Short mmCIF file of C-alpha atoms and ligand atoms in Angstrom, two decimals:
data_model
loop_
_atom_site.label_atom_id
_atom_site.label_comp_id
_atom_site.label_asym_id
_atom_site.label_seq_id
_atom_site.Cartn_x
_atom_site.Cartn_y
_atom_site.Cartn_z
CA UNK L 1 23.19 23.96 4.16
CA UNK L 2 23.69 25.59 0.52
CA UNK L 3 20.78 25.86 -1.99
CA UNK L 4 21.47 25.03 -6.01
CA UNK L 5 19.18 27.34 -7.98
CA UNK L 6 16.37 25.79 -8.35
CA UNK L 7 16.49 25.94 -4.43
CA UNK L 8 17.13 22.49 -3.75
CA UNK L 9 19.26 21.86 -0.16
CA UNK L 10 22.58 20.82 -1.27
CA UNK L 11 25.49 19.39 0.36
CA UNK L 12 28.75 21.17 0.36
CA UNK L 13 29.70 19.20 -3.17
CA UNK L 14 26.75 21.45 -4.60
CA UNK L 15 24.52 17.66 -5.14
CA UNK L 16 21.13 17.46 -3.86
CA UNK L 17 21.10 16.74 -0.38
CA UNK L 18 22.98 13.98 0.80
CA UNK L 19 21.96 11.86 3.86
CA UNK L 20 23.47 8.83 5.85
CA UNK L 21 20.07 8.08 6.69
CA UNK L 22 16.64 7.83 5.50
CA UNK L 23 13.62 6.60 6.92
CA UNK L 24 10.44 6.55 4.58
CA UNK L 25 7.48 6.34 6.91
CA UNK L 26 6.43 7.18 10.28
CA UNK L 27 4.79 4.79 12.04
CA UNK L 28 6.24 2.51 15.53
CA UNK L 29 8.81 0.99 13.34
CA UNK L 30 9.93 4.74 10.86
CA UNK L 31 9.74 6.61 14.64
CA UNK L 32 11.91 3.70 16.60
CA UNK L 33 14.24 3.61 13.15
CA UNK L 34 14.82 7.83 14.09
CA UNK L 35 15.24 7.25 17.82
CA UNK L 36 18.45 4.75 17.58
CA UNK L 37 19.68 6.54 14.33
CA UNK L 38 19.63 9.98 15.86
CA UNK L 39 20.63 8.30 19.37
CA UNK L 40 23.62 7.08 16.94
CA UNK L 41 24.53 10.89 16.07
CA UNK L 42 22.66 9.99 12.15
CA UNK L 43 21.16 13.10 11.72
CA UNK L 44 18.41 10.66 10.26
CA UNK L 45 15.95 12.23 8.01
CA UNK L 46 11.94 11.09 7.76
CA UNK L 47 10.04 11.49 5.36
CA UNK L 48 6.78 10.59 6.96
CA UNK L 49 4.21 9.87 3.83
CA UNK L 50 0.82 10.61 4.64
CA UNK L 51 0.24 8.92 7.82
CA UNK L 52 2.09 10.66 10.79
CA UNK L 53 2.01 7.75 13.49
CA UNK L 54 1.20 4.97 11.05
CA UNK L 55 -1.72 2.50 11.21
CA UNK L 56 -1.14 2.83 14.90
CA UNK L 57 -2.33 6.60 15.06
CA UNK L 58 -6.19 5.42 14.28
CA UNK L 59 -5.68 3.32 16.95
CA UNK L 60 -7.88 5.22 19.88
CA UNK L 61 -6.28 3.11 22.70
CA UNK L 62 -3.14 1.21 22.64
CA UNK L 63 -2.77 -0.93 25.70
CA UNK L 64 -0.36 -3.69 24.84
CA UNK L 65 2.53 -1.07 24.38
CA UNK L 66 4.53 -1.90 27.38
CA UNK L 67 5.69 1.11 29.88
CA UNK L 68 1.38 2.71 29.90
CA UNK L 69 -0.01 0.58 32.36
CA UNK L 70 -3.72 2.80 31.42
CA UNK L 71 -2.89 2.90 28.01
CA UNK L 72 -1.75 5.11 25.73
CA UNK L 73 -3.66 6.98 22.56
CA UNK L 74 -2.88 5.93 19.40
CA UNK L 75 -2.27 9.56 18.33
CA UNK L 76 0.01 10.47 21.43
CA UNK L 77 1.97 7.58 21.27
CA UNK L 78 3.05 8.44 17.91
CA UNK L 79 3.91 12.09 19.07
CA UNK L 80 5.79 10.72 21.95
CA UNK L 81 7.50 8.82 19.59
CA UNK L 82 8.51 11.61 17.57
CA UNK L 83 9.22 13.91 20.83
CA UNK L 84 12.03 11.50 21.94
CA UNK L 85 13.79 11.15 18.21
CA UNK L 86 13.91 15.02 17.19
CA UNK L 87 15.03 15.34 21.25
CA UNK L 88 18.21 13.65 19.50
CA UNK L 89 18.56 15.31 16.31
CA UNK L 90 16.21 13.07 13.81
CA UNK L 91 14.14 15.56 11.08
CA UNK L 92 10.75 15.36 10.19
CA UNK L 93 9.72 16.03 6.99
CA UNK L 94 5.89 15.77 5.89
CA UNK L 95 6.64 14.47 2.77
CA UNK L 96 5.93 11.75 0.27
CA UNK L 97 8.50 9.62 -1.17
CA UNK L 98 7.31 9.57 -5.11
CA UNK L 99 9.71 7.27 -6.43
CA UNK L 100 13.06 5.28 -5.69
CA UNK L 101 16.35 4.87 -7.48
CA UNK L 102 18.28 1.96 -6.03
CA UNK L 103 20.27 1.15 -8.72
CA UNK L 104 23.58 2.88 -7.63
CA UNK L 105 25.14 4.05 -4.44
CA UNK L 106 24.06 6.71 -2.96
CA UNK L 107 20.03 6.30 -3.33
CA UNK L 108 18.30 8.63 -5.06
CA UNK L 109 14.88 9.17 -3.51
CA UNK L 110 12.22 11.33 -5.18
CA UNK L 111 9.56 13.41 -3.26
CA UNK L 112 6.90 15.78 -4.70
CA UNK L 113 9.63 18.79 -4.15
CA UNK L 114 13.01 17.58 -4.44
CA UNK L 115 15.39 14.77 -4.65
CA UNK L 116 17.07 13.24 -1.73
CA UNK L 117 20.53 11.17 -2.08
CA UNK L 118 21.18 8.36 0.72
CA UNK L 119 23.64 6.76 2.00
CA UNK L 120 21.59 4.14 3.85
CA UNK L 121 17.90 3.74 3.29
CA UNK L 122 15.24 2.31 6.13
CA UNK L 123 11.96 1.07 4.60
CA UNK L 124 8.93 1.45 6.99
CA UNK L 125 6.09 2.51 4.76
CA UNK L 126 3.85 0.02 6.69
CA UNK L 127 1.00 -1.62 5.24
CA UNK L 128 -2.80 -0.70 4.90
CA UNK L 129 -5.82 -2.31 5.42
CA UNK L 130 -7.67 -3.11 2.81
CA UNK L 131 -11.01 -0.97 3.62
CA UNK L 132 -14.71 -1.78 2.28
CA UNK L 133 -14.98 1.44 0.36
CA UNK L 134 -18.61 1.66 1.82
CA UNK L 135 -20.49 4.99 2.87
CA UNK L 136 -20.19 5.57 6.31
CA UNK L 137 -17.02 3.85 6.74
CA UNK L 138 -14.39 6.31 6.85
CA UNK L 139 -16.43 8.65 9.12
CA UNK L 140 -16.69 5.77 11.88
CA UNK L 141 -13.35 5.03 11.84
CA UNK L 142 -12.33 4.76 15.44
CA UNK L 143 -16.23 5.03 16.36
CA UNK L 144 -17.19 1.39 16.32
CA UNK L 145 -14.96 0.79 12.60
CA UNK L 146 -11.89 -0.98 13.22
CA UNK L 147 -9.62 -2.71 11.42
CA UNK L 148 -7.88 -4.27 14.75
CA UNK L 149 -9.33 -6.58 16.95
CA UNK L 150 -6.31 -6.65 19.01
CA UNK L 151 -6.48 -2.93 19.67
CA UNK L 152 -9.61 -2.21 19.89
CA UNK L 153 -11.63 -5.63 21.21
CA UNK L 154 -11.98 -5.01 24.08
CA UNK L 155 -13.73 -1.40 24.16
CA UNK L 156 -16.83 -3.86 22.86
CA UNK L 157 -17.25 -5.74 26.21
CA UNK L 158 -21.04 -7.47 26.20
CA UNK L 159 -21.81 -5.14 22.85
CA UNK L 160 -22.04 -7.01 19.60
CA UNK L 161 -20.11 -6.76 16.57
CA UNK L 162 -19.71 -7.64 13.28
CA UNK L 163 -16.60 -9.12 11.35
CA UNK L 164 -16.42 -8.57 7.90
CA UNK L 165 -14.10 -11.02 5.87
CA UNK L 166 -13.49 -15.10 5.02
CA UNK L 167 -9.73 -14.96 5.61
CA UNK L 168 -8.21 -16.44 8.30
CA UNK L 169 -7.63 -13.13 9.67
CA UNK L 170 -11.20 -12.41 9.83
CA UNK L 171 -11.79 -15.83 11.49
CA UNK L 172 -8.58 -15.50 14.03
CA UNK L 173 -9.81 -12.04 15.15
CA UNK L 174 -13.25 -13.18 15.09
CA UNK L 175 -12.32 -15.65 17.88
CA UNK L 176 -10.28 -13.02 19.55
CA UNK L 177 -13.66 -10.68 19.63
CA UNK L 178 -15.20 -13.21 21.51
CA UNK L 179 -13.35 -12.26 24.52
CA UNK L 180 -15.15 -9.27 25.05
CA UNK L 181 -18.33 -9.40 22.55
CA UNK L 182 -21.81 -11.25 23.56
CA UNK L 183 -21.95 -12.18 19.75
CA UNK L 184 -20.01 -11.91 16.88
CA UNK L 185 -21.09 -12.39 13.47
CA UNK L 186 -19.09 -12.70 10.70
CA UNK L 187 -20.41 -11.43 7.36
CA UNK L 188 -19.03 -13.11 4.37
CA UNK L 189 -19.91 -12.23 0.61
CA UNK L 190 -19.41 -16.06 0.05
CA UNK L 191 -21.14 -19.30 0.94
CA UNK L 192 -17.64 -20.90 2.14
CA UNK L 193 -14.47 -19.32 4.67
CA UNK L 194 -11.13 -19.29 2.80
CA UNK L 195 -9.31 -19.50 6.17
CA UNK L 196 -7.87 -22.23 7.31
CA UNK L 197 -9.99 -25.63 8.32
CA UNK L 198 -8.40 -25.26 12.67
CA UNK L 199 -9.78 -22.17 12.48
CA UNK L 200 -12.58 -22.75 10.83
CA UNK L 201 -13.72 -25.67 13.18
CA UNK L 202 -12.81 -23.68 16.03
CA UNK L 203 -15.02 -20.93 15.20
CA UNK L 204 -17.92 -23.12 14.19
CA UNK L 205 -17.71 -24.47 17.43
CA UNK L 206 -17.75 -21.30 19.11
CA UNK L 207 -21.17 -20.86 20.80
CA UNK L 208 -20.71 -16.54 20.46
CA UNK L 209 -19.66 -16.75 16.62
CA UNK L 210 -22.76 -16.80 14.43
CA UNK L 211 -22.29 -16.22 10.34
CA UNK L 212 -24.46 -14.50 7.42
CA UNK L 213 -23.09 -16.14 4.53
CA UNK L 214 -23.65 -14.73 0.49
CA UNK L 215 -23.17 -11.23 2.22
CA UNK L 216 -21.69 -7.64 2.00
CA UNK L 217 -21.97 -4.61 3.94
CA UNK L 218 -23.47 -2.31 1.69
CA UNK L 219 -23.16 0.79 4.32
CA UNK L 220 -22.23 1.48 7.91
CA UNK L 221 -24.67 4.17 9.37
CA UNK L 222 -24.74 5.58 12.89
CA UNK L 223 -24.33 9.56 14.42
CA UNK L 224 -21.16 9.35 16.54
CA UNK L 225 -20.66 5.75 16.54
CA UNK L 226 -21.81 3.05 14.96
CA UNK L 227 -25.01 1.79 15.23
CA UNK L 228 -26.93 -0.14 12.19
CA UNK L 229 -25.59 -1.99 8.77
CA UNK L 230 -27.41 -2.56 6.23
CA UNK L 231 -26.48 -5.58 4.44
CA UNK L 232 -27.16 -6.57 1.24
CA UNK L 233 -27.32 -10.71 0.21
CA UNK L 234 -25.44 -11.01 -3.29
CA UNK L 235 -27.69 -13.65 -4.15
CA UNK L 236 -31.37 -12.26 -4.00
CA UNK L 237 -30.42 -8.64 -3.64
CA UNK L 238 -32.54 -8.46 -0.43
CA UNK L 239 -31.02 -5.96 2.19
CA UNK L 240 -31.75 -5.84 6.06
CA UNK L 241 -30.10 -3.34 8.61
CA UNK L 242 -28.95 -4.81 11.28
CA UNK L 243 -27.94 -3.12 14.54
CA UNK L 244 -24.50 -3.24 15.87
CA UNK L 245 -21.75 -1.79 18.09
CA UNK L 246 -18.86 -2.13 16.48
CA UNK L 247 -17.80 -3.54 12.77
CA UNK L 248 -14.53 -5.28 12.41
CA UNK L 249 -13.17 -5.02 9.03
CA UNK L 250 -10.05 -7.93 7.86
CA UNK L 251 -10.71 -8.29 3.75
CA UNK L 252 -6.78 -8.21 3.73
CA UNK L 253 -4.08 -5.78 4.03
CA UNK L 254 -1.52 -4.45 1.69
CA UNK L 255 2.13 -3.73 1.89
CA UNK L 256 3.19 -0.51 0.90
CA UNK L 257 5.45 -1.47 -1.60
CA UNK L 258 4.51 0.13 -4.81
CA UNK L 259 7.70 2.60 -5.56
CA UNK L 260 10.03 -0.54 -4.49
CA UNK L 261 8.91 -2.83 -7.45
CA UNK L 262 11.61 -4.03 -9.27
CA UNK L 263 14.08 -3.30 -7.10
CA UNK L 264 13.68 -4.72 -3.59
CA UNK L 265 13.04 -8.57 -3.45
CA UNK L 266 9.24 -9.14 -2.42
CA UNK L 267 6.99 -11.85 -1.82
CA UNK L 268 3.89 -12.85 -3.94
CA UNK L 269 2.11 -10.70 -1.43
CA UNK L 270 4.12 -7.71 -1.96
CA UNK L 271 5.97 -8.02 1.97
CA UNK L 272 9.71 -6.96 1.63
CA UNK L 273 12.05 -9.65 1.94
CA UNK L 274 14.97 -9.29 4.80
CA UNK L 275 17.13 -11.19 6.92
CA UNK L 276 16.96 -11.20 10.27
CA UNK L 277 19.25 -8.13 10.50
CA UNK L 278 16.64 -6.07 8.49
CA UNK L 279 18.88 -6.44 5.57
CA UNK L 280 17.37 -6.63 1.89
CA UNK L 281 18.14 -7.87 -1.43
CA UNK L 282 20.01 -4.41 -1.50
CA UNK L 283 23.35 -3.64 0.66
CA UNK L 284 22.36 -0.32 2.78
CA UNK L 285 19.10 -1.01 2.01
CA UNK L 286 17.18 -2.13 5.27
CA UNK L 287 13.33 -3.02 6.94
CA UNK L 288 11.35 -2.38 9.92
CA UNK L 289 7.33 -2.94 10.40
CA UNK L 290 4.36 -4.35 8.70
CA UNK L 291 6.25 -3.68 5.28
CA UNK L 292 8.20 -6.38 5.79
CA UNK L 293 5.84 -8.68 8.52
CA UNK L 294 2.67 -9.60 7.41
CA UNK L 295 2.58 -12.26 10.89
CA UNK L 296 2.89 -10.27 13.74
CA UNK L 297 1.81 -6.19 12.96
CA UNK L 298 2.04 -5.18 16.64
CA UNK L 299 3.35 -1.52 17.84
CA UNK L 300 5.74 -3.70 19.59
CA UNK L 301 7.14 -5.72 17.44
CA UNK L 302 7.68 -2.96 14.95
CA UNK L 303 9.29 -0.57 16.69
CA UNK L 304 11.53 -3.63 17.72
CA UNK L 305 12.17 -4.16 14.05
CA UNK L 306 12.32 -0.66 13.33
CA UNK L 307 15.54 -0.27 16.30
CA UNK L 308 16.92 -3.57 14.78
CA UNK L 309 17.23 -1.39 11.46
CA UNK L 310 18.55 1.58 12.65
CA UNK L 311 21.33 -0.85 14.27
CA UNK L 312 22.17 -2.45 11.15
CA UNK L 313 22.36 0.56 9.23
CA UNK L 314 24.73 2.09 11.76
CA UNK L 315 26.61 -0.54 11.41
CA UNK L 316 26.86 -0.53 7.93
CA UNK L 317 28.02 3.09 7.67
CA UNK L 318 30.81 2.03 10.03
CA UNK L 319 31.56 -0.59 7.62
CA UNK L 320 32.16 1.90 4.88
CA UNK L 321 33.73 4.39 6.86
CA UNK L 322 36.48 1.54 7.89
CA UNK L 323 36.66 0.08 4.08
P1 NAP A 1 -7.12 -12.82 2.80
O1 NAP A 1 -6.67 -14.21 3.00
O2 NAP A 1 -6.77 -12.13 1.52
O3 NAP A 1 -8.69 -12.81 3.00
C1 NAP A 1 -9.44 -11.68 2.75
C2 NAP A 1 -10.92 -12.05 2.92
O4 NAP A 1 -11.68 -10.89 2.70
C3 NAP A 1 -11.40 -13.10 1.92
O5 NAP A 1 -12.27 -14.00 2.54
C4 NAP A 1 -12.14 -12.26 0.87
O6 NAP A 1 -13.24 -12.93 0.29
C5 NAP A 1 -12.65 -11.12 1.70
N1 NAP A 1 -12.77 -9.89 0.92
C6 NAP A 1 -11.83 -9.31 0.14
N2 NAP A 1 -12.29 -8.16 -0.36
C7 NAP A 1 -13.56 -8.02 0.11
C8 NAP A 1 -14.56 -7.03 -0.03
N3 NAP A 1 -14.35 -5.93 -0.77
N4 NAP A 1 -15.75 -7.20 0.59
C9 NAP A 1 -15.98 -8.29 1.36
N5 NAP A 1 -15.05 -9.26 1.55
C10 NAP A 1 -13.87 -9.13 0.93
O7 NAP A 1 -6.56 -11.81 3.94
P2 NAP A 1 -6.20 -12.11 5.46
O8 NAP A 1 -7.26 -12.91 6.09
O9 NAP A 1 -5.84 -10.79 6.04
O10 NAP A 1 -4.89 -12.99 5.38
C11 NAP A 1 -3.71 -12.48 4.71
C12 NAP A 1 -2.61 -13.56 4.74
O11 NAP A 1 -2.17 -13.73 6.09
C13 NAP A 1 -3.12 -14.92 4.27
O12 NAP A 1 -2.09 -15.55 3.58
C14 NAP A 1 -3.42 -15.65 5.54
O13 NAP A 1 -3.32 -17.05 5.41
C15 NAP A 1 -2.36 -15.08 6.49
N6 NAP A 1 -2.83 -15.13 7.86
C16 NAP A 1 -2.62 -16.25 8.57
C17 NAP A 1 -3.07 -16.35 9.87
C18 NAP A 1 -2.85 -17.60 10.62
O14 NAP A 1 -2.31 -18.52 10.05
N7 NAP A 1 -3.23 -17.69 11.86
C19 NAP A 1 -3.75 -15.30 10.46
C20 NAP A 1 -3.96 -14.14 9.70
C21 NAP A 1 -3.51 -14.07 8.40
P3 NAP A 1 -13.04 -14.19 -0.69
O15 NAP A 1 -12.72 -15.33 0.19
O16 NAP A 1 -14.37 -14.29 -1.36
O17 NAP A 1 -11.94 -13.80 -1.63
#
């Protein structure tokens, strides 16, 4: 590779680099996107934004991956992940992608250092949870704080847990909790659910689920894992702590979609629209992940999407070659 002078990489034309693929993000669906790109003889380039491994990475024990019969850590999954694509050629880079330009052909993507031109681009930036902002929650992340019931339920056999949230993913993973909790409570800063009324009923009905209504967590306290919240009632100001094991947080998640505005078709959510090829509102433009799926947000099923996209934009290189 040639440099310009301001150091940039260049292709042999002199222009900033150009790729035939791009991946932004690096969680199951960015790492599967790498795999059958580089598997395709891509050369695909990641730029992995600030979360190497994706929402899956906080993850301390994945066991509905299939092919780890114990389970797998979140973290080591992830660097498997990226093991098997750079085995066949796909680049990591720990960058950010700062801004998008998918107005012509090839795309010009922005990062903190340079400027990247594409010939096919593969969004997986994921989406986040939204978190409590509350002292003590970061630092018990993956100590008793989780944002996934599916992952993480049932590490709380017989132990009692909070869910925090009114949404009907609150509720639905509420239900799921009981499973493995003796009681789940699910702390709401209103007086009335906003999830749906089957779910509702169902967890009303549920002899495990109780619910402290008019109420936030004001912090999450506890040495290495969690052990008391103190809760605050919005109403009288009163606050109690209340001992728990673990505190399930759903007060809705967010697509991250930000430098796409404008340019890729979203929802009123924010979730990337696509076909079922992956394709978007752009031609070489594709999806993989939670960006794109606010329903299932599985490792599984984005790392299926994620191969699904690398497919497509094979595919739609071969197209151009052949045109
Ligand atoms: P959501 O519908 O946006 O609900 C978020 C909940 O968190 C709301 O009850 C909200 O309270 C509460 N909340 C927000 N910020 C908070 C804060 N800082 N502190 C305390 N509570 C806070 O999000 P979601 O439940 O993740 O659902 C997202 C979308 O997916 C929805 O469209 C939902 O219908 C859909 N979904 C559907 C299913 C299903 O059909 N089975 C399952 C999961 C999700 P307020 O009510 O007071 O605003």
């Amino acid at each position: 590779m040639d440099f310009n002078l301001s150091g940039i990489p260049t292709d042999t034309r002199g222009n900033e680099s150009l790729e035939k693929v791009v991946i932004l993000g690096a969680g199951p669906a960015g790492m599967s996107a790498a795999l059958y790109a580089a598997r395709a003889e891509l050369n695909p380039l990641v730029l992995t934004g600030t979360e190497l491994g994706g929402q899956a990475a906080l993850t301390h024990m994945i066991e509905n991956y299939p092919g780890f019969p114990e389970g797998v850590g979140g973290m080591q999954l992830g660097e498997l992940f990226q093991k098997q694509a750079e085995r066949f050629g796909a680049r990591f880079e720990f960058e950010l992608a700062t801004s998008v330009d998918l107005s012509g052909h090839p795309f010009k993507i922005k990062t903190y250092s340079r400027e990247i031109l594409a010939e096919t681009l593969i969004v997986a930036t994921g989406a986040s949870p939204v978190h409590l902002q509350v002292p003590g929650e970061k630092e018990l992340t993956g100590k008793g704080v989780s944002y996934c019931a599916t992952c993480d339920g049932w590490f709380f056999k017989d132990k009692k847990v909070i869910v925090v949230g009114g949404g009907d993913s609150a509720v639905e993973e509420g239900i799921f909790l009981t499973r493995f909790a003796s009681a789940v409570t699910i702390v709401h800063r209103r007086d009335a659910l906003r999830a749906g009324a089957i779910l509702q009923n169902r967890a009303k009905k549920n002899e495990k689920i109780g619910f402290t209504w008019d109420t936030v967590v004001a912090e999450i306290r506890g040495k290495d894992a969690v052990e008391t919240v103190l809760l605050r009632n919005v109403k009288t100001g009163e606050e109690q702590l209340q001992p728990v094991d673990g505190v399930f947080i759903f007060v809705g998640h967010k697509p991250n979609t930000e430098i796409f505005k404008g340019q890729l078709k979203m929802d009123e959510q924010g979730y990337i629209l696509s076909d079922m090829q992956m394709r978007t509102n752009i031609p070489g433009v594709f999806v993989a992940g939670e960006v794109a799926d606010p329903h299932y947000r599985q490792v599984v099923t984005s790392a299926g999407m994620g191969a699904a996209a690398a497919i497509q934009a094979t595919r739609y290189l071969e197209e151009q070659d052949g045109s």
